[in-house]
Short mmCIF file of C-alpha atoms in Angstrom, two decimals:
data_model
loop_
_atom_site.label_atom_id
_atom_site.label_comp_id
_atom_site.label_asym_id
_atom_site.label_seq_id
_atom_site.Cartn_x
_atom_site.Cartn_y
_atom_site.Cartn_z
CA UNK M 1 17.99 -14.38 -26.47
CA UNK M 2 17.10 -17.77 -25.04
CA UNK M 3 18.07 -20.66 -27.31
CA UNK M 4 14.47 -21.87 -27.31
CA UNK M 5 13.52 -18.66 -29.10
CA UNK M 6 16.30 -18.81 -31.74
CA UNK M 7 16.25 -20.22 -35.21
CA UNK M 8 19.32 -22.44 -35.12
CA UNK M 9 19.27 -23.42 -38.79
CA UNK M 10 21.40 -20.51 -39.95
CA UNK M 11 23.05 -19.50 -36.71
CA UNK M 12 21.18 -16.16 -36.61
CA UNK M 13 19.21 -14.98 -33.57
CA UNK M 14 15.59 -14.67 -34.55
CA UNK M 15 12.45 -14.04 -32.51
CA UNK M 16 9.96 -16.89 -32.55
CA UNK M 17 7.41 -16.27 -35.29
CA UNK M 18 3.67 -15.96 -34.84
CA UNK M 19 3.18 -19.36 -36.47
CA UNK M 20 5.66 -20.92 -34.02
CA UNK M 21 3.88 -19.24 -31.11
CA UNK M 22 0.52 -20.54 -32.27
CA UNK M 23 1.87 -24.06 -32.69
CA UNK M 24 3.40 -24.04 -29.20
CA UNK M 25 0.19 -22.78 -27.60
CA UNK M 26 -1.94 -25.32 -29.46
CA UNK M 27 0.38 -28.07 -28.27
CA UNK M 28 -0.02 -26.84 -24.68
CA UNK M 29 -3.82 -26.80 -24.97
CA UNK M 30 -3.85 -30.29 -26.46
CA UNK M 31 -1.58 -31.62 -23.72
CA UNK M 32 -3.48 -30.07 -20.79
CA UNK M 33 -7.04 -29.95 -22.10
CA UNK M 34 -7.35 -26.30 -21.02
CA UNK M 35 -9.08 -23.71 -23.21
CA UNK M 36 -7.45 -20.41 -24.12
CA UNK M 37 -9.12 -17.13 -25.11
CA UNK M 38 -7.79 -13.58 -25.58
CA UNK M 39 -9.94 -10.60 -24.59
CA UNK M 40 -9.54 -7.10 -23.15
CA UNK M 41 -5.77 -7.10 -23.37
CA UNK M 42 -5.23 -10.41 -21.63
CA UNK M 43 -5.02 -14.06 -22.61
CA UNK M 44 -6.83 -16.51 -20.33
CA UNK M 45 -5.67 -20.10 -20.00
CA UNK M 46 -8.26 -22.18 -18.17
CA UNK M 47 -10.77 -20.60 -15.80
CA UNK M 48 -12.11 -23.16 -15.15
CA UNK M 49 -9.81 -26.11 -15.87
CA UNK M 50 -11.19 -29.31 -17.47
CA UNK M 51 -13.65 -31.16 -15.25
CA UNK M 52 -14.01 -28.36 -12.72
CA UNK M 53 -17.32 -28.26 -10.86
CA UNK M 54 -18.56 -25.68 -8.41
CA UNK M 55 -17.60 -22.02 -7.77
CA UNK M 56 -14.16 -20.53 -8.49
CA UNK M 57 -11.46 -20.78 -5.79
CA UNK M 58 -11.83 -18.35 -2.88
CA UNK M 59 -9.93 -15.10 -2.35
CA UNK M 60 -6.27 -15.67 -1.61
CA UNK M 61 -5.70 -18.33 -4.27
CA UNK M 62 -4.24 -15.96 -6.87
CA UNK M 63 -0.66 -14.74 -7.21
CA UNK M 64 0.79 -11.84 -9.18
CA UNK M 65 3.84 -12.54 -11.37
CA UNK M 66 6.08 -9.68 -12.48
CA UNK M 67 9.26 -9.14 -14.51
CA UNK M 68 8.33 -11.79 -17.09
CA UNK M 69 10.48 -11.60 -20.25
CA UNK M 70 8.34 -9.98 -22.94
CA UNK M 71 8.91 -12.83 -25.42
CA UNK M 72 7.89 -15.60 -23.02
CA UNK M 73 4.46 -17.19 -23.27
CA UNK M 74 2.20 -19.79 -21.67
CA UNK M 75 3.97 -22.80 -23.18
CA UNK M 76 7.05 -21.88 -21.08
CA UNK M 77 5.31 -20.29 -18.09
CA UNK M 78 2.55 -22.80 -17.31
CA UNK M 79 4.90 -25.77 -16.71
CA UNK M 80 6.90 -23.65 -14.25
CA UNK M 81 3.84 -22.62 -12.23
CA UNK M 82 2.33 -26.10 -12.29
CA UNK M 83 5.15 -27.12 -9.95
CA UNK M 84 3.28 -25.44 -7.09
CA UNK M 85 -0.09 -27.08 -7.77
CA UNK M 86 -3.12 -27.26 -10.04
CA UNK M 87 -3.71 -24.04 -11.98
CA UNK M 88 -7.34 -22.88 -12.12
CA UNK M 89 -6.60 -19.95 -14.44
CA UNK M 90 -3.50 -18.29 -15.93
CA UNK M 91 -3.97 -14.71 -17.21
CA UNK M 92 -1.11 -13.23 -19.23
CA UNK M 93 -1.37 -9.49 -19.97
CA UNK M 94 -0.77 -8.80 -23.68
CA UNK M 95 0.30 -5.90 -25.91
CA UNK M 96 -1.19 -5.21 -29.34
CA UNK M 97 2.21 -6.11 -30.80
CA UNK M 98 1.81 -9.70 -29.60
CA UNK M 99 4.40 -9.42 -26.82
CA UNK M 100 3.30 -9.89 -23.24
CA UNK M 101 3.26 -6.86 -20.92
CA UNK M 102 5.68 -8.34 -18.41
CA UNK M 103 3.20 -9.58 -15.83
CA UNK M 104 0.52 -12.19 -15.26
CA UNK M 105 -1.94 -13.54 -12.69
CA UNK M 106 -2.03 -17.21 -11.72
CA UNK M 107 -5.01 -18.58 -9.79
CA UNK M 108 -4.56 -21.92 -8.04
CA UNK M 109 -7.28 -24.16 -6.70
CA UNK M 110 -6.24 -23.70 -3.04
CA UNK M 111 -4.59 -21.01 -0.91
CA UNK M 112 -1.88 -23.48 0.10
CA UNK M 113 -0.83 -23.91 -3.54
CA UNK M 114 -0.69 -20.12 -4.00
CA UNK M 115 1.50 -19.73 -0.91
CA UNK M 116 3.78 -22.53 -2.14
CA UNK M 117 4.15 -20.74 -5.50
CA UNK M 118 5.28 -17.60 -3.68
CA UNK M 119 7.80 -19.54 -1.61
CA UNK M 120 9.40 -21.52 -4.42
CA UNK M 121 9.01 -19.18 -7.41
CA UNK M 122 9.57 -15.66 -6.07
CA UNK M 123 12.95 -14.54 -7.43
CA UNK M 124 13.05 -17.67 -9.61
CA UNK M 125 15.50 -17.54 -12.52
CA UNK M 126 13.07 -18.10 -15.39
CA UNK M 127 15.83 -17.58 -17.97
CA UNK M 128 19.56 -17.00 -17.55
CA UNK M 129 19.87 -13.69 -15.71
CA UNK M 130 16.08 -13.11 -15.69
CA UNK M 131 14.39 -13.41 -12.30
CA UNK M 132 10.62 -13.20 -11.85
CA UNK M 133 8.81 -11.86 -8.81
CA UNK M 134 5.80 -13.63 -7.31
CA UNK M 135 3.55 -12.27 -4.57
CA UNK M 136 -0.05 -12.52 -3.46
CA UNK M 137 -2.55 -10.88 -5.81
CA UNK M 138 -4.82 -8.42 -4.06
CA UNK M 139 -8.31 -8.51 -5.53
CA UNK M 140 -9.21 -4.92 -4.73
CA UNK M 141 -12.89 -4.12 -4.23
CA UNK M 142 -12.49 -0.71 -2.60
CA UNK M 143 -12.21 2.81 -3.99
CA UNK M 144 -10.92 5.92 -2.26
CA UNK M 145 -13.20 8.94 -2.82
CA UNK M 146 -11.73 12.32 -1.81
CA UNK M 147 -12.96 15.94 -1.69
CA UNK M 148 -16.30 14.94 -0.16
CA UNK M 149 -18.11 17.75 1.70
CA UNK M 150 -17.26 17.30 5.36
CA UNK M 151 -20.82 17.81 6.58
CA UNK M 152 -22.13 14.75 4.70
CA UNK M 153 -23.10 11.70 6.76
CA UNK M 154 -22.40 8.05 5.93
CA UNK M 155 -26.00 7.41 4.84
CA UNK M 156 -25.93 10.35 2.42
CA UNK M 157 -22.64 9.24 0.88
CA UNK M 158 -23.85 5.64 0.57
CA UNK M 159 -27.09 6.70 -1.15
CA UNK M 160 -25.25 9.00 -3.57
CA UNK M 161 -22.64 6.38 -4.53
CA UNK M 162 -25.42 3.84 -5.17
CA UNK M 163 -27.07 6.34 -7.51
CA UNK M 164 -23.97 6.96 -9.64
CA UNK M 165 -22.29 3.52 -9.57
CA UNK M 166 -23.42 -0.09 -9.45
CA UNK M 167 -22.51 -2.86 -7.02
CA UNK M 168 -21.95 -0.68 -3.93
CA UNK M 169 -21.93 -2.78 -0.76
CA UNK M 170 -20.87 -0.27 1.90
CA UNK M 171 -19.01 2.96 2.55
CA UNK M 172 -16.52 3.57 5.33
CA UNK M 173 -16.47 7.12 6.66
CA UNK M 174 -14.31 8.37 9.52
CA UNK M 175 -15.14 11.39 11.65
CA UNK M 176 -12.78 14.35 11.71
CA UNK M 177 -10.01 14.21 14.28
CA UNK M 178 -10.91 17.69 15.52
CA UNK M 179 -14.70 17.75 15.03
CA UNK M 180 -16.53 14.44 15.41
CA UNK M 181 -19.71 15.89 13.85
CA UNK M 182 -17.94 16.11 10.46
CA UNK M 183 -16.26 13.55 8.21
CA UNK M 184 -12.63 13.83 7.14
CA UNK M 185 -13.40 14.79 3.57
CA UNK M 186 -12.96 11.29 2.16
CA UNK M 187 -14.58 7.86 2.19
CA UNK M 188 -13.85 4.28 1.17
CA UNK M 189 -16.47 2.65 -1.04
CA UNK M 190 -16.69 -1.13 -1.00
CA UNK M 191 -18.05 -2.92 -4.09
CA UNK M 192 -19.36 -6.45 -4.56
CA UNK M 193 -16.44 -7.39 -6.83
CA UNK M 194 -13.22 -6.07 -8.30
CA UNK M 195 -14.96 -5.71 -11.65
CA UNK M 196 -17.68 -3.53 -10.13
CA UNK M 197 -15.04 -1.35 -8.45
CA UNK M 198 -13.06 -1.09 -11.69
CA UNK M 199 -16.15 -0.05 -13.67
CA UNK M 200 -17.00 2.56 -11.05
CA UNK M 201 -13.45 3.89 -11.11
CA UNK M 202 -13.54 4.10 -14.90
CA UNK M 203 -16.72 6.18 -14.70
CA UNK M 204 -15.51 8.49 -11.94
CA UNK M 205 -11.79 8.83 -12.74
CA UNK M 206 -11.84 11.54 -15.48
CA UNK M 207 -11.75 14.24 -12.78
CA UNK M 208 -14.84 16.08 -13.94
CA UNK M 209 -17.40 14.00 -12.04
CA UNK M 210 -19.10 15.95 -9.26
CA UNK M 211 -20.96 15.01 -6.10
CA UNK M 212 -22.96 17.72 -4.37
CA UNK M 213 -21.30 20.28 -6.64
CA UNK M 214 -17.75 19.18 -5.74
CA UNK M 215 -15.28 17.59 -8.17
CA UNK M 216 -14.27 14.40 -6.39
CA UNK M 217 -10.92 12.60 -6.35
CA UNK M 218 -10.96 8.86 -7.11
CA UNK M 219 -8.28 6.21 -6.74
CA UNK M 220 -7.88 2.61 -5.66
CA UNK M 221 -7.87 2.23 -1.89
CA UNK M 222 -5.03 0.12 -0.59
CA UNK M 223 -6.45 -3.42 -0.58
CA UNK M 224 -7.12 -5.13 2.70
CA UNK M 225 -3.86 -6.56 3.93
CA UNK M 226 -3.69 -10.34 3.84
CA UNK M 227 -2.19 -11.83 7.01
CA UNK M 228 -2.19 -15.58 7.46
CA UNK M 229 -4.35 -16.98 10.22
CA UNK M 230 -1.40 -18.52 12.07
CA UNK M 231 0.24 -15.10 12.40
CA UNK M 232 -2.99 -13.41 13.51
CA UNK M 233 -3.42 -16.05 16.23
CA UNK M 234 -0.27 -14.68 17.87
CA UNK M 235 -1.25 -10.99 17.79
CA UNK M 236 -1.67 -9.35 21.19
CA UNK M 237 -1.86 -5.71 20.04
CA UNK M 238 -5.10 -3.81 19.44
CA UNK M 239 -5.55 -1.04 16.88
CA UNK M 240 -7.85 1.71 18.22
CA UNK M 241 -9.20 4.44 15.93
CA UNK M 242 -11.50 7.45 16.23
CA UNK M 243 -9.90 8.81 19.38
CA UNK M 244 -9.97 12.48 20.33
CA UNK M 245 -6.69 14.25 19.68
CA UNK M 246 -6.72 15.43 23.29
CA UNK M 247 -6.99 11.87 24.66
CA UNK M 248 -3.72 10.81 26.30
CA UNK M 249 -1.93 7.48 26.31
CA UNK M 250 -2.47 7.34 30.08
CA UNK M 251 -6.24 7.67 29.63
CA UNK M 252 -6.33 4.93 27.01
CA UNK M 253 -4.26 2.61 29.19
CA UNK M 254 -6.53 3.25 32.17
CA UNK M 255 -9.71 2.59 30.15
CA UNK M 256 -8.39 -0.68 28.68
CA UNK M 257 -7.14 -1.80 32.10
CA UNK M 258 -10.61 -1.44 33.61
CA UNK M 259 -11.79 -4.87 32.48
CA UNK M 260 -8.63 -6.47 33.91
CA UNK M 261 -6.15 -4.36 35.92
CA UNK M 262 -2.55 -4.70 34.76
CA UNK M 263 -3.42 -6.39 31.46
CA UNK M 264 -2.04 -3.56 29.28
CA UNK M 265 1.71 -3.48 28.74
CA UNK M 266 1.92 -0.10 26.97
CA UNK M 267 0.06 2.27 24.65
CA UNK M 268 1.35 4.19 21.65
CA UNK M 269 -0.93 6.97 20.37
CA UNK M 270 -0.50 8.71 17.01
CA UNK M 271 -2.87 11.64 16.55
CA UNK M 272 -6.38 10.08 16.69
CA UNK M 273 -5.48 6.39 16.67
CA UNK M 274 -3.43 4.17 18.96
CA UNK M 275 -1.85 0.75 19.42
CA UNK M 276 -2.59 -0.96 22.74
CA UNK M 277 -0.11 -3.70 23.66
CA UNK M 278 -1.19 -6.48 26.03
CA UNK M 279 0.93 -8.96 27.95
CA UNK M 280 -1.34 -11.83 26.87
CA UNK M 281 -3.29 -12.45 23.67
CA UNK M 282 -6.34 -13.71 25.58
CA UNK M 283 -6.65 -10.37 27.34
CA UNK M 284 -6.29 -8.49 24.04
CA UNK M 285 -9.11 -10.49 22.43
CA UNK M 286 -11.35 -10.03 25.46
CA UNK M 287 -10.65 -6.29 25.58
CA UNK M 288 -11.45 -5.96 21.88
CA UNK M 289 -14.97 -7.33 22.33
CA UNK M 290 -15.55 -5.27 25.49
CA UNK M 291 -14.11 -1.94 24.34
CA UNK M 292 -15.24 -1.67 20.69
CA UNK M 293 -17.96 0.97 20.52
CA UNK M 294 -17.18 2.37 23.97
CA UNK M 295 -16.78 6.12 24.49
CA UNK M 296 -13.48 7.63 25.60
CA UNK M 297 -13.52 11.40 26.18
CA UNK M 298 -16.78 11.61 24.22
CA UNK M 299 -15.61 9.69 21.14
CA UNK M 300 -17.00 6.27 20.15
CA UNK M 301 -13.93 4.14 19.40
CA UNK M 302 -13.38 1.25 16.98
CA UNK M 303 -11.12 -1.59 18.11
CA UNK M 304 -9.59 -4.37 16.00
CA UNK M 305 -6.59 -6.65 16.17
CA UNK M 306 -3.56 -4.89 14.71
CA UNK M 307 -2.27 -6.54 11.55
CA UNK M 308 1.47 -7.22 11.66
CA UNK M 309 3.59 -5.58 8.97
CA UNK M 310 5.63 -7.86 6.75
CA UNK M 311 9.16 -6.51 7.16
CA UNK M 312 10.47 -8.32 4.11
CA UNK M 313 10.72 -6.50 0.81
CA UNK M 314 7.41 -7.18 -0.94
CA UNK M 315 5.62 -5.85 -3.99
CA UNK M 316 2.43 -3.99 -3.27
CA UNK M 317 1.11 -3.79 -6.78
CA UNK M 318 -2.14 -2.40 -8.12
CA UNK M 319 -3.80 -3.90 -11.14
CA UNK M 320 -2.42 -1.03 -13.22
CA UNK M 321 1.07 -2.30 -12.52
CA UNK M 322 2.15 0.57 -10.27
CA UNK M 323 3.94 0.08 -7.01
CA UNK M 324 2.27 1.54 -3.94
CA UNK M 325 4.56 2.78 -1.19
CA UNK M 326 3.40 2.67 2.42
CA UNK M 327 4.44 4.37 5.64
CA UNK M 328 3.82 1.22 7.68
CA UNK M 329 7.52 0.89 8.52
CA UNK M 330 7.30 4.22 10.31
CA UNK M 331 4.25 3.10 12.27
CA UNK M 332 6.02 -0.05 13.42
CA UNK M 333 9.15 1.88 14.39
CA UNK M 334 7.18 4.41 16.39
CA UNK M 335 5.30 1.59 18.05
CA UNK M 336 8.26 -0.43 19.35
CA UNK M 337 9.96 0.51 22.59
CA UNK M 338 13.08 -1.48 21.80
CA UNK M 339 13.54 -0.34 18.19
CA UNK M 340 17.08 0.61 17.30
CA UNK M 341 17.52 3.78 15.21
CA UNK M 342 19.15 1.72 12.47
CA UNK M 343 15.88 -0.17 12.04
CA UNK M 344 14.30 2.88 10.48
CA UNK M 345 12.30 1.76 7.48
CA UNK M 346 12.43 3.46 4.12
CA UNK M 347 10.62 6.81 4.35
CA UNK M 348 7.13 6.81 2.93
CA UNK M 349 6.75 8.16 -0.57
CA UNK M 350 4.27 10.97 -0.12
CA UNK M 351 3.03 12.56 -3.33
CA UNK M 352 2.60 16.33 -3.30
CA UNK M 353 -0.50 18.05 -4.59
CA UNK M 354 -0.02 20.79 -7.11
CA UNK M 355 -2.68 23.50 -7.34
CA UNK M 356 -4.98 21.29 -5.31
CA UNK M 357 -4.89 18.43 -7.79
CA UNK M 358 -4.20 14.91 -6.66
CA UNK M 359 -0.99 13.43 -8.01
CA UNK M 360 -1.05 9.61 -8.05
CA UNK M 361 1.98 7.85 -6.68
CA UNK M 362 4.40 7.02 -9.50
CA UNK M 363 6.21 3.70 -9.70
CA UNK M 364 9.14 3.37 -7.34
CA UNK M 365 12.42 4.47 -8.89
CA UNK M 366 15.00 1.68 -9.13
CA UNK M 367 18.01 2.48 -6.92
CA UNK M 368 21.21 1.62 -8.74
CA UNK M 369 24.19 3.22 -10.46
CA UNK M 370 25.05 3.54 -14.12
CA UNK M 371 28.43 4.12 -15.75
CA UNK M 372 29.31 7.73 -16.53
CA UNK M 373 30.85 7.62 -19.97
CA UNK M 374 33.07 10.41 -21.31
CA UNK M 375 31.07 12.80 -23.45
CA UNK M 376 27.77 12.10 -21.70
CA UNK M 377 25.63 15.23 -22.01
CA UNK M 378 24.70 16.77 -18.65
CA UNK M 379 21.77 19.15 -18.20
CA UNK M 380 21.41 21.44 -15.14
CA UNK M 381 18.23 20.61 -13.24
CA UNK M 382 16.46 21.69 -10.07
CA UNK M 383 15.50 19.03 -7.56
CA UNK M 384 12.03 20.59 -7.43
CA UNK M 385 11.42 19.70 -11.08
CA UNK M 386 11.72 16.00 -10.25
CA UNK M 387 8.96 13.67 -9.12
CA UNK M 388 8.64 12.78 -5.45
CA UNK M 389 9.59 9.18 -6.28
CA UNK M 390 13.16 10.34 -6.97
CA UNK M 391 13.65 11.00 -3.26
CA UNK M 392 14.42 8.23 -0.80
CA UNK M 393 14.91 10.43 2.25
CA UNK M 394 12.08 11.82 4.37
CA UNK M 395 14.16 14.99 4.84
CA UNK M 396 14.16 15.52 1.07
CA UNK M 397 10.44 14.67 0.85
CA UNK M 398 9.60 17.31 3.45
CA UNK M 399 11.64 19.98 1.69
CA UNK M 400 10.10 19.01 -1.66
CA UNK M 401 6.59 19.09 -0.20
CA UNK M 402 7.05 22.56 1.29
CA UNK M 403 8.43 23.92 -1.98
CA UNK M 404 5.57 22.49 -4.05
CA UNK M 405 3.08 24.24 -1.79
CA UNK M 406 5.01 27.54 -1.95
CA UNK M 407 6.03 27.35 1.69
CA UNK M 408 9.34 28.39 3.20
CA UNK M 409 11.72 25.47 3.89
CA UNK M 410 11.28 23.57 7.16
CA UNK M 411 13.41 24.77 10.06
CA UNK M 412 15.34 22.17 12.09
CA UNK M 413 16.33 22.75 15.74
CA UNK M 414 18.63 20.18 17.38
CA UNK M 415 18.37 19.17 21.05
CA UNK M 416 20.28 16.65 23.13
CA UNK M 417 19.83 14.57 26.25
CA UNK M 418 21.98 12.09 28.15
CA UNK M 419 21.00 8.46 28.55
CA UNK M 420 21.37 6.53 31.81
CA UNK M 421 24.59 5.00 30.54
CA UNK M 422 26.05 8.38 29.58
CA UNK M 423 25.36 8.37 25.84
CA UNK M 424 24.49 11.61 24.05
CA UNK M 425 21.01 11.28 22.53
CA UNK M 426 19.64 13.60 19.87
CA UNK M 427 16.26 14.81 18.67
CA UNK M 428 15.17 17.47 16.17
CA UNK M 429 12.27 19.88 16.50
CA UNK M 430 10.84 20.94 13.13
CA UNK M 431 9.01 24.20 12.52
CA UNK M 432 7.02 24.76 9.33
CA UNK M 433 6.91 28.59 9.12
CA UNK M 434 3.82 28.63 6.92
CA UNK M 435 1.70 26.95 9.61
CA UNK M 436 3.65 27.89 12.74
CA UNK M 437 0.80 30.08 13.96
CA UNK M 438 -1.73 27.28 13.68
CA UNK M 439 -2.89 24.70 16.21
CA UNK M 440 0.49 22.95 16.20
CA UNK M 441 3.54 25.22 16.15
CA UNK M 442 6.19 22.51 15.84
CA UNK M 443 6.74 18.78 15.35
CA UNK M 444 9.02 16.63 17.48
CA UNK M 445 9.10 12.81 17.64
CA UNK M 446 9.07 11.01 20.98
CA UNK M 447 12.20 9.01 20.20
CA UNK M 448 15.84 9.97 20.74
CA UNK M 449 18.59 8.84 18.37
CA UNK M 450 22.32 8.27 18.76
CA UNK M 451 23.28 9.82 15.40
CA UNK M 452 22.37 13.18 13.94
CA UNK M 453 21.38 11.63 10.60
CA UNK M 454 18.86 9.29 12.22
CA UNK M 455 17.48 12.09 14.39
CA UNK M 456 16.86 14.34 11.39
CA UNK M 457 15.32 11.55 9.31
CA UNK M 458 13.00 10.46 12.12
CA UNK M 459 11.86 14.05 12.73
CA UNK M 460 11.07 14.50 9.04
CA UNK M 461 9.13 11.20 8.97
CA UNK M 462 7.20 12.26 12.05
CA UNK M 463 6.37 15.66 10.57
CA UNK M 464 5.17 14.21 7.26
CA UNK M 465 2.90 11.77 9.05
CA UNK M 466 1.52 14.24 11.59
CA UNK M 467 1.05 17.48 9.66
CA UNK M 468 -2.29 18.92 10.66
CA UNK M 469 -4.95 17.81 8.17
CA UNK M 470 -6.31 21.33 7.95
CA UNK M 471 -3.00 22.40 6.37
CA UNK M 472 -1.69 19.19 4.85
CA UNK M 473 -2.58 19.12 1.16
CA UNK M 474 -1.52 15.51 0.84
CA UNK M 475 -3.43 14.29 3.88
CA UNK M 476 -6.22 12.54 1.96
CA UNK M 477 -3.75 10.37 0.11
CA UNK M 478 -1.77 9.72 3.27
CA UNK M 479 -4.88 8.72 5.20
CA UNK M 480 -5.84 6.38 2.35
CA UNK M 481 -2.46 4.70 2.53
CA UNK M 482 -2.33 4.14 6.30
CA UNK M 483 -5.95 3.03 6.55
CA UNK M 484 -6.28 -0.60 7.49
CA UNK M 485 -9.45 -2.52 8.07
#
């Protein structure tokens, strides 16, 4: 216990009383001039601060703070976060017991102050041995709606969502990879605010709400990724979606080279989307404006600048406090010619669906060891009784996924080749017996590895990402996670 929260009069450790808390908070309010109010499970300090005129700060000014000691409150936290700049609003999530819930949101008056808070306070030792985490807060205004009839058009989905929820701004619907006259069975609904999206989710989430006679699946869509403008100014890669599966990398390269021969460095295609790399950024920007909306092999394509993936370890938190895994590391690996096998990112956490029901991604399991004391009771357990979050390996995820869907285990076939410098290179072909007679009989990545472990892991990652959507019961959730706008 921190000394500030001890009663030192009798030498006994004692949690600060409610009266002491109230006195400390009143002193903070008197010192700063900010108001404080508690409502809906959170305590708001400021919002707006004294003397503030005009609208609230724009998007990007708020940070998320996690791993806060449960007995720490605004009188200790606010002075720490004021080091980065002027606080517009501090929201501390509270329990009924009076303790905080371990996390808070801090809104600054400018984006620069928010970025400074992340730089100087992420992993800050707030108390001896207690380190907080600080990252950008994603004000999510989008919902993922699954199990939508595939014959429904965008206009029909938009009209229906406006009827059953309020504040709908737009819906994003993607055509099927195999039949462009149908949608993919899901849509992203954009709302005018996070509050509107949250209220819609609350109405739709019970699992009994139906659209067109179908029970829909509802979850938060991954928020739009925030990439600073300076980084985006250096991007020279285009993200192209809505391609035909049959369209080749050679065709894409030829089409994008038409406006300026030789401008394209390389193309990497993954199912019905691709990354087009240019030698120069100016050519990439010009090609984006020229090619967006063009038809390639009968499909009208969408073209945007690709958003770089932050390779550092970051929290991708939802407002419910859960951590959201992402397969973006795999996309980057598959997209780089010069990637070394050891740069393989952590395999994506792909939740299985049991009996057709969506299983939300659980929080990431902390990877560490604990002492094994003599007499500790051990209980036999099957790996298939665990949650998918207990697996860190894509190989284990694939086995787990097949078992949960009552499929036979995946079959691995090892092949080798020799590099120009004489090295033995390895690659695995994976066969899923349950779908081997379908449109795709096997899965094999287009990268060779120098070790058997890397080859097997890469093949499993590739298979999980590319399982045919007609057979993949987790495909809606996977598509939601890799979607970027």
